[in-house]
Structures are given as structure tokens and as C-alpha cells.
PDB file of C-alpha atoms in Angstrom:
ATOM      1  CA  UNK R   1    -117.460 148.515 -26.464  1.00  0.00           C
ATOM      2  CA  UNK R   2    -116.833 145.104 -24.886  1.00  0.00           C
ATOM      3  CA  UNK R   3    -113.614 143.459 -26.000  1.00  0.00           C
ATOM      4  CA  UNK R   4    -112.058 146.681 -27.269  1.00  0.00           C
ATOM      5  CA  UNK R   5    -108.626 147.227 -25.790  1.00  0.00           C
ATOM      6  CA  UNK R   6    -107.617 150.737 -24.675  1.00  0.00           C
ATOM      7  CA  UNK R   7    -105.411 152.416 -27.224  1.00  0.00           C
ATOM      8  CA  UNK R   8    -106.469 150.077 -30.012  1.00  0.00           C
ATOM      9  CA  UNK R   9    -105.347 151.359 -33.407  1.00  0.00           C
ATOM     10  CA  UNK R  10    -107.319 151.103 -36.591  1.00  0.00           C
ATOM     11  CA  UNK R  11    -106.453 148.168 -38.802  1.00  0.00           C
ATOM     12  CA  UNK R  12    -104.615 148.981 -42.020  1.00  0.00           C
ATOM     13  CA  UNK R  13    -106.960 149.770 -44.868  1.00  0.00           C
ATOM     14  CA  UNK R  14    -107.615 147.268 -47.619  1.00  0.00           C
ATOM     15  CA  UNK R  15    -105.437 149.368 -49.904  1.00  0.00           C
ATOM     16  CA  UNK R  16    -102.419 149.013 -47.606  1.00  0.00           C
ATOM     17  CA  UNK R  17    -102.804 145.226 -47.700  1.00  0.00           C
ATOM     18  CA  UNK R  18    -103.256 145.030 -51.465  1.00  0.00           C
ATOM     19  CA  UNK R  19    -100.231 143.509 -53.144  1.00  0.00           C
ATOM     20  CA  UNK R  20     -98.859 145.198 -56.233  1.00  0.00           C
ATOM     21  CA  UNK R  21     -98.978 143.296 -59.502  1.00  0.00           C
ATOM     22  CA  UNK R  22     -95.178 143.436 -59.791  1.00  0.00           C
ATOM     23  CA  UNK R  23     -94.765 142.029 -56.280  1.00  0.00           C
ATOM     24  CA  UNK R  24     -97.194 139.170 -56.890  1.00  0.00           C
ATOM     25  CA  UNK R  25     -95.570 138.381 -60.235  1.00  0.00           C
ATOM     26  CA  UNK R  26     -92.058 138.368 -58.741  1.00  0.00           C
ATOM     27  CA  UNK R  27     -93.035 135.943 -55.983  1.00  0.00           C
ATOM     28  CA  UNK R  28     -94.946 133.704 -58.401  1.00  0.00           C
ATOM     29  CA  UNK R  29     -92.032 133.522 -60.830  1.00  0.00           C
ATOM     30  CA  UNK R  30     -89.600 132.670 -58.029  1.00  0.00           C
ATOM     31  CA  UNK R  31     -91.796 129.839 -56.762  1.00  0.00           C
ATOM     32  CA  UNK R  32     -92.506 128.427 -60.227  1.00  0.00           C
ATOM     33  CA  UNK R  33     -88.897 128.694 -61.424  1.00  0.00           C
ATOM     34  CA  UNK R  34     -87.035 127.468 -58.341  1.00  0.00           C
ATOM     35  CA  UNK R  35     -89.372 125.082 -56.515  1.00  0.00           C
ATOM     36  CA  UNK R  36     -90.030 121.884 -58.420  1.00  0.00           C
ATOM     37  CA  UNK R  37     -91.425 118.486 -57.392  1.00  0.00           C
ATOM     38  CA  UNK R  38     -89.018 115.583 -56.987  1.00  0.00           C
ATOM     39  CA  UNK R  39     -88.274 113.340 -59.955  1.00  0.00           C
ATOM     40  CA  UNK R  40     -89.036 109.910 -58.498  1.00  0.00           C
ATOM     41  CA  UNK R  41     -87.478 107.902 -61.343  1.00  0.00           C
ATOM     42  CA  UNK R  42     -84.270 107.533 -59.297  1.00  0.00           C
ATOM     43  CA  UNK R  43     -85.997 106.025 -56.277  1.00  0.00           C
ATOM     44  CA  UNK R  44     -85.695 102.411 -57.444  1.00  0.00           C
ATOM     45  CA  UNK R  45     -82.029 102.582 -58.551  1.00  0.00           C
ATOM     46  CA  UNK R  46     -81.079 104.593 -55.440  1.00  0.00           C
ATOM     47  CA  UNK R  47     -82.767 102.005 -53.223  1.00  0.00           C
ATOM     48  CA  UNK R  48     -81.063  99.202 -55.125  1.00  0.00           C
ATOM     49  CA  UNK R  49     -77.675 100.897 -54.732  1.00  0.00           C
ATOM     50  CA  UNK R  50     -78.256 101.280 -50.981  1.00  0.00           C
ATOM     51  CA  UNK R  51     -79.351  97.640 -50.627  1.00  0.00           C
ATOM     52  CA  UNK R  52     -76.311  96.473 -52.601  1.00  0.00           C
ATOM     53  CA  UNK R  53     -73.921  97.689 -49.901  1.00  0.00           C
ATOM     54  CA  UNK R  54     -72.148  95.026 -47.824  1.00  0.00           C
ATOM     55  CA  UNK R  55     -74.490  95.137 -44.843  1.00  0.00           C
ATOM     56  CA  UNK R  56     -77.796  93.646 -43.714  1.00  0.00           C
ATOM     57  CA  UNK R  57     -80.807  95.322 -45.333  1.00  0.00           C
ATOM     58  CA  UNK R  58     -81.819  98.378 -43.332  1.00  0.00           C
ATOM     59  CA  UNK R  59     -78.816  98.100 -41.009  1.00  0.00           C
ATOM     60  CA  UNK R  60     -78.054 101.828 -41.212  1.00  0.00           C
ATOM     61  CA  UNK R  61     -81.506 102.746 -39.926  1.00  0.00           C
ATOM     62  CA  UNK R  62     -82.685 106.265 -40.771  1.00  0.00           C
ATOM     63  CA  UNK R  63     -79.480 107.008 -42.696  1.00  0.00           C
ATOM     64  CA  UNK R  64     -80.668 104.792 -45.541  1.00  0.00           C
ATOM     65  CA  UNK R  65     -83.909 106.629 -46.450  1.00  0.00           C
ATOM     66  CA  UNK R  66     -82.043 109.895 -45.871  1.00  0.00           C
ATOM     67  CA  UNK R  67     -79.413 108.907 -48.439  1.00  0.00           C
ATOM     68  CA  UNK R  68     -82.107 107.876 -50.918  1.00  0.00           C
ATOM     69  CA  UNK R  69     -83.945 111.144 -50.319  1.00  0.00           C
ATOM     70  CA  UNK R  70     -80.741 113.080 -50.982  1.00  0.00           C
ATOM     71  CA  UNK R  71     -80.360 111.219 -54.277  1.00  0.00           C
ATOM     72  CA  UNK R  72     -83.857 112.289 -55.289  1.00  0.00           C
ATOM     73  CA  UNK R  73     -83.320 115.903 -54.214  1.00  0.00           C
ATOM     74  CA  UNK R  74     -80.006 116.206 -56.065  1.00  0.00           C
ATOM     75  CA  UNK R  75     -81.223 114.009 -58.928  1.00  0.00           C
ATOM     76  CA  UNK R  76     -78.059 111.867 -58.884  1.00  0.00           C
ATOM     77  CA  UNK R  77     -77.028 108.483 -57.547  1.00  0.00           C
ATOM     78  CA  UNK R  78     -73.913 109.890 -55.879  1.00  0.00           C
ATOM     79  CA  UNK R  79     -75.223 112.827 -53.826  1.00  0.00           C
ATOM     80  CA  UNK R  80     -72.645 115.070 -52.189  1.00  0.00           C
ATOM     81  CA  UNK R  81     -72.674 117.842 -49.590  1.00  0.00           C
ATOM     82  CA  UNK R  82     -69.853 120.328 -50.009  1.00  0.00           C
ATOM     83  CA  UNK R  83     -71.137 123.822 -49.250  1.00  0.00           C
ATOM     84  CA  UNK R  84     -73.263 124.174 -46.112  1.00  0.00           C
ATOM     85  CA  UNK R  85     -75.059 127.259 -44.861  1.00  0.00           C
ATOM     86  CA  UNK R  86     -77.106 128.349 -41.864  1.00  0.00           C
ATOM     87  CA  UNK R  87     -79.330 131.419 -42.125  1.00  0.00           C
ATOM     88  CA  UNK R  88     -80.571 132.882 -38.833  1.00  0.00           C
ATOM     89  CA  UNK R  89     -83.458 135.314 -39.303  1.00  0.00           C
ATOM     90  CA  UNK R  90     -84.016 137.815 -36.490  1.00  0.00           C
ATOM     91  CA  UNK R  91     -86.833 140.249 -35.685  1.00  0.00           C
ATOM     92  CA  UNK R  92     -88.688 141.792 -32.778  1.00  0.00           C
ATOM     93  CA  UNK R  93     -92.352 141.101 -32.093  1.00  0.00           C
ATOM     94  CA  UNK R  94     -94.878 143.622 -30.852  1.00  0.00           C
ATOM     95  CA  UNK R  95     -96.795 140.999 -28.890  1.00  0.00           C
ATOM     96  CA  UNK R  96     -94.069 141.150 -26.206  1.00  0.00           C
ATOM     97  CA  UNK R  97     -95.941 144.233 -24.927  1.00  0.00           C
ATOM     98  CA  UNK R  98     -98.473 141.762 -23.488  1.00  0.00           C
ATOM     99  CA  UNK R  99     -95.890 140.055 -21.248  1.00  0.00           C
ATOM    100  CA  UNK R 100     -96.045 136.744 -23.130  1.00  0.00           C
ATOM    101  CA  UNK R 101     -92.341 135.934 -22.836  1.00  0.00           C
ATOM    102  CA  UNK R 102     -90.083 135.133 -19.912  1.00  0.00           C
ATOM    103  CA  UNK R 103     -87.502 137.511 -21.388  1.00  0.00           C
ATOM    104  CA  UNK R 104     -87.628 141.225 -22.223  1.00  0.00           C
ATOM    105  CA  UNK R 105     -87.721 142.287 -25.864  1.00  0.00           C
ATOM    106  CA  UNK R 106     -84.214 143.771 -25.586  1.00  0.00           C
ATOM    107  CA  UNK R 107     -82.786 140.244 -25.554  1.00  0.00           C
ATOM    108  CA  UNK R 108     -83.432 139.931 -29.299  1.00  0.00           C
ATOM    109  CA  UNK R 109     -80.830 142.573 -30.121  1.00  0.00           C
ATOM    110  CA  UNK R 110     -78.463 141.240 -27.468  1.00  0.00           C
ATOM    111  CA  UNK R 111     -78.636 137.743 -28.906  1.00  0.00           C
ATOM    112  CA  UNK R 112     -78.003 139.016 -32.433  1.00  0.00           C
ATOM    113  CA  UNK R 113     -74.891 140.772 -31.127  1.00  0.00           C
ATOM    114  CA  UNK R 114     -73.895 137.465 -29.531  1.00  0.00           C
ATOM    115  CA  UNK R 115     -74.298 135.700 -32.886  1.00  0.00           C
ATOM    116  CA  UNK R 116     -72.186 138.359 -34.568  1.00  0.00           C
ATOM    117  CA  UNK R 117     -69.488 138.020 -31.910  1.00  0.00           C
ATOM    118  CA  UNK R 118     -69.402 134.232 -32.326  1.00  0.00           C
ATOM    119  CA  UNK R 119     -70.597 133.464 -28.806  1.00  0.00           C
ATOM    120  CA  UNK R 120     -73.736 131.381 -29.363  1.00  0.00           C
ATOM    121  CA  UNK R 121     -74.146 127.621 -29.624  1.00  0.00           C
ATOM    122  CA  UNK R 122     -74.944 127.860 -33.332  1.00  0.00           C
ATOM    123  CA  UNK R 123     -71.615 129.639 -33.875  1.00  0.00           C
ATOM    124  CA  UNK R 124     -69.774 126.729 -32.253  1.00  0.00           C
ATOM    125  CA  UNK R 125     -71.617 124.166 -34.391  1.00  0.00           C
ATOM    126  CA  UNK R 126     -70.963 126.130 -37.581  1.00  0.00           C
ATOM    127  CA  UNK R 127     -67.274 126.527 -36.814  1.00  0.00           C
ATOM    128  CA  UNK R 128     -66.934 122.846 -35.952  1.00  0.00           C
ATOM    129  CA  UNK R 129     -68.644 121.647 -39.129  1.00  0.00           C
ATOM    130  CA  UNK R 130     -67.330 124.361 -41.496  1.00  0.00           C
ATOM    131  CA  UNK R 131     -70.770 125.851 -42.103  1.00  0.00           C
ATOM    132  CA  UNK R 132     -71.183 129.357 -43.507  1.00  0.00           C
ATOM    133  CA  UNK R 133     -73.459 131.287 -41.128  1.00  0.00           C
ATOM    134  CA  UNK R 134     -75.350 134.468 -41.880  1.00  0.00           C
ATOM    135  CA  UNK R 135     -77.503 136.524 -39.515  1.00  0.00           C
ATOM    136  CA  UNK R 136     -80.383 138.272 -41.269  1.00  0.00           C
ATOM    137  CA  UNK R 137     -81.908 141.362 -39.654  1.00  0.00           C
ATOM    138  CA  UNK R 138     -85.532 141.128 -40.773  1.00  0.00           C
ATOM    139  CA  UNK R 139     -86.885 143.593 -38.248  1.00  0.00           C
ATOM    140  CA  UNK R 140     -84.860 143.950 -35.054  1.00  0.00           C
ATOM    141  CA  UNK R 141     -85.458 147.210 -33.190  1.00  0.00           C
ATOM    142  CA  UNK R 142     -81.724 147.556 -32.609  1.00  0.00           C
ATOM    143  CA  UNK R 143     -79.489 148.856 -35.395  1.00  0.00           C
ATOM    144  CA  UNK R 144     -76.280 146.932 -35.979  1.00  0.00           C
ATOM    145  CA  UNK R 145     -73.027 148.337 -37.293  1.00  0.00           C
ATOM    146  CA  UNK R 146     -71.308 146.538 -40.144  1.00  0.00           C
ATOM    147  CA  UNK R 147     -68.014 146.299 -38.307  1.00  0.00           C
ATOM    148  CA  UNK R 148     -64.910 144.978 -40.098  1.00  0.00           C
ATOM    149  CA  UNK R 149     -65.229 141.244 -40.480  1.00  0.00           C
ATOM    150  CA  UNK R 150     -69.032 141.255 -40.254  1.00  0.00           C
ATOM    151  CA  UNK R 151     -69.914 142.435 -43.749  1.00  0.00           C
ATOM    152  CA  UNK R 152     -70.265 138.809 -44.885  1.00  0.00           C
ATOM    153  CA  UNK R 153     -72.126 137.698 -41.749  1.00  0.00           C
ATOM    154  CA  UNK R 154     -74.810 140.340 -41.165  1.00  0.00           C
ATOM    155  CA  UNK R 155     -77.444 140.822 -43.856  1.00  0.00           C
ATOM    156  CA  UNK R 156     -79.746 143.828 -43.528  1.00  0.00           C
ATOM    157  CA  UNK R 157     -83.273 143.065 -44.748  1.00  0.00           C
ATOM    158  CA  UNK R 158     -85.105 145.089 -42.090  1.00  0.00           C
ATOM    159  CA  UNK R 159     -88.780 145.381 -43.014  1.00  0.00           C
ATOM    160  CA  UNK R 160     -89.633 147.493 -39.949  1.00  0.00           C
ATOM    161  CA  UNK R 161     -88.407 147.936 -36.385  1.00  0.00           C
ATOM    162  CA  UNK R 162     -90.403 145.000 -35.115  1.00  0.00           C
ATOM    163  CA  UNK R 163     -93.947 143.967 -35.885  1.00  0.00           C
ATOM    164  CA  UNK R 164     -97.030 145.569 -34.384  1.00  0.00           C
ATOM    165  CA  UNK R 165     -98.748 144.072 -31.345  1.00  0.00           C
ATOM    166  CA  UNK R 166    -101.165 141.605 -32.913  1.00  0.00           C
ATOM    167  CA  UNK R 167    -103.315 141.649 -29.763  1.00  0.00           C
ATOM    168  CA  UNK R 168    -104.272 145.190 -30.791  1.00  0.00           C
ATOM    169  CA  UNK R 169    -103.845 145.326 -34.567  1.00  0.00           C
ATOM    170  CA  UNK R 170    -102.502 143.339 -37.508  1.00  0.00           C
ATOM    171  CA  UNK R 171     -98.825 142.551 -36.939  1.00  0.00           C
ATOM    172  CA  UNK R 172     -97.923 143.387 -40.538  1.00  0.00           C
ATOM    173  CA  UNK R 173     -99.483 144.667 -43.709  1.00  0.00           C
ATOM    174  CA  UNK R 174     -99.790 142.350 -46.680  1.00  0.00           C
ATOM    175  CA  UNK R 175     -97.016 144.246 -48.433  1.00  0.00           C
ATOM    176  CA  UNK R 176     -94.701 143.829 -45.437  1.00  0.00           C
ATOM    177  CA  UNK R 177     -95.427 140.101 -45.186  1.00  0.00           C
ATOM    178  CA  UNK R 178     -94.679 139.548 -48.854  1.00  0.00           C
ATOM    179  CA  UNK R 179     -91.574 141.730 -48.662  1.00  0.00           C
ATOM    180  CA  UNK R 180     -90.363 139.516 -45.819  1.00  0.00           C
ATOM    181  CA  UNK R 181     -90.922 136.360 -47.880  1.00  0.00           C
ATOM    182  CA  UNK R 182     -89.105 137.817 -50.864  1.00  0.00           C
ATOM    183  CA  UNK R 183     -86.258 139.025 -48.640  1.00  0.00           C
ATOM    184  CA  UNK R 184     -85.830 135.508 -47.267  1.00  0.00           C
ATOM    185  CA  UNK R 185     -85.696 134.102 -50.782  1.00  0.00           C
ATOM    186  CA  UNK R 186     -83.159 136.691 -51.893  1.00  0.00           C
ATOM    187  CA  UNK R 187     -80.859 135.949 -48.931  1.00  0.00           C
ATOM    188  CA  UNK R 188     -80.659 132.315 -49.956  1.00  0.00           C
ATOM    189  CA  UNK R 189     -80.395 133.015 -53.676  1.00  0.00           C
ATOM    190  CA  UNK R 190     -77.583 135.521 -53.094  1.00  0.00           C
ATOM    191  CA  UNK R 191     -75.672 133.011 -50.972  1.00  0.00           C
ATOM    192  CA  UNK R 192     -76.315 130.266 -53.512  1.00  0.00           C
ATOM    193  CA  UNK R 193     -75.078 132.393 -56.406  1.00  0.00           C
ATOM    194  CA  UNK R 194     -71.833 133.128 -54.539  1.00  0.00           C
ATOM    195  CA  UNK R 195     -71.193 129.441 -53.765  1.00  0.00           C
ATOM    196  CA  UNK R 196     -73.813 126.787 -54.626  1.00  0.00           C
ATOM    197  CA  UNK R 197     -75.402 125.628 -51.364  1.00  0.00           C
ATOM    198  CA  UNK R 198     -75.872 121.865 -51.057  1.00  0.00           C
ATOM    199  CA  UNK R 199     -77.701 122.017 -47.727  1.00  0.00           C
ATOM    200  CA  UNK R 200     -79.148 124.895 -45.718  1.00  0.00           C
ATOM    201  CA  UNK R 201     -80.344 125.188 -42.139  1.00  0.00           C
ATOM    202  CA  UNK R 202     -82.823 127.875 -41.081  1.00  0.00           C
ATOM    203  CA  UNK R 203     -82.883 129.486 -37.656  1.00  0.00           C
ATOM    204  CA  UNK R 204     -84.761 132.301 -35.953  1.00  0.00           C
ATOM    205  CA  UNK R 205     -84.256 134.736 -33.130  1.00  0.00           C
ATOM    206  CA  UNK R 206     -86.926 137.006 -31.699  1.00  0.00           C
ATOM    207  CA  UNK R 207     -88.322 137.315 -28.207  1.00  0.00           C
ATOM    208  CA  UNK R 208     -92.051 136.642 -28.372  1.00  0.00           C
ATOM    209  CA  UNK R 209     -91.948 134.643 -31.594  1.00  0.00           C
ATOM    210  CA  UNK R 210     -93.202 131.433 -29.992  1.00  0.00           C
TER     211      UNK R 210
END
């Protein structure tokens, strides 16, 4: 009928989108255990400590509220940043079939290889600032070899070889979406357990993701 695209596939059944009890419980426990609201009791003493510096009030501009915010996040008046990490999540997107990007889908895999070879801008920034960088394959069509020296850089969390074309069908099932969320959490938690992360930057790579 009108509006139906040729070759349209049936949407996944309700059963395929139903999340298992174990999966829901695992996500809930992670959120409740690890994500807590800020304790604002330090705001006044942190502000007072900032204002007590030998400088005009507010002279450091945006650095001042940033320092106070760091105190609240770390729940201490002397916040520090030692271990830094950048996690770049990569995946292909089925919507590229519709010609929505200026670049072909193959560029996703090529850019991931560039990250792994240290040739991208983010590699330069991480090297310059001593930031631990990991590239997470969440669903790139290309398969990557864990070559010597890359076992600590490339993390395989591939949910599927790209999403489906959401112009024709749901891009992911509910189970896949939740698996992706949990995979992202586990990548950070694994890195944090190896060396406590004081600050983390998140990046993405995937032609068609915009």
C-alpha cells in the first residue's frame, strides 16, 4: 500500500523485544549501585576555598565552577585527576543504505583501523596528554585482528554486524539495545577496575550515525 517501501521486512515480534528478567535486573542493579546523586554539602566549603585564593573573585572564569563541580563529584576538597581514559565506540548503521552520508559505510572500518594504528587526531591528543585510549567494536561490519600490541586497545563487544536500516525496520531489537548499554557499562567498569579512572571521555565512530 502507500508508504510501504519495496523489500520491507517484518518488524521483530513482541517476544524478540521483550527483555529477560535477568537482563532487566542486571541493568537496574548497575544503575542503582553505581550512579548516585551528588552530595551538595561540600558546595559551600568548596566555594569558600576557591574564593580564598589570592585572586579577584571569579578571575579564573569557567575554571572556578569546574573546580567546585569536581570537588562535588569526587566528594573531596582537594580533587585530583590522575588516570584518564577515552573510550571510542564504533559501529555501522544500516541507514547508510539510504544515501544519508557523504561517505560510504566502508569508512567506519577504515577509521577504526586508523585509530588502532595511532593515526587519528584523538590518538595524538591521547598521547600528548597521557590518556589511555580504547576502541570498542560495538557492531562494525569489519572484523579486526587482535594484533600484538592491540590487545589492550581493541575491545570486542560486537552486538551485530551493523544495525538494520531503520527506514525499513527497527534498527535493533530491545535485547540488542540493552546488550549494547550493558556492554558500554562493562567496558568502563573493566577499565576502572584495572586502574581507577578519574575522568573519562566518550567518542563514537560510525558512518551514518548523525
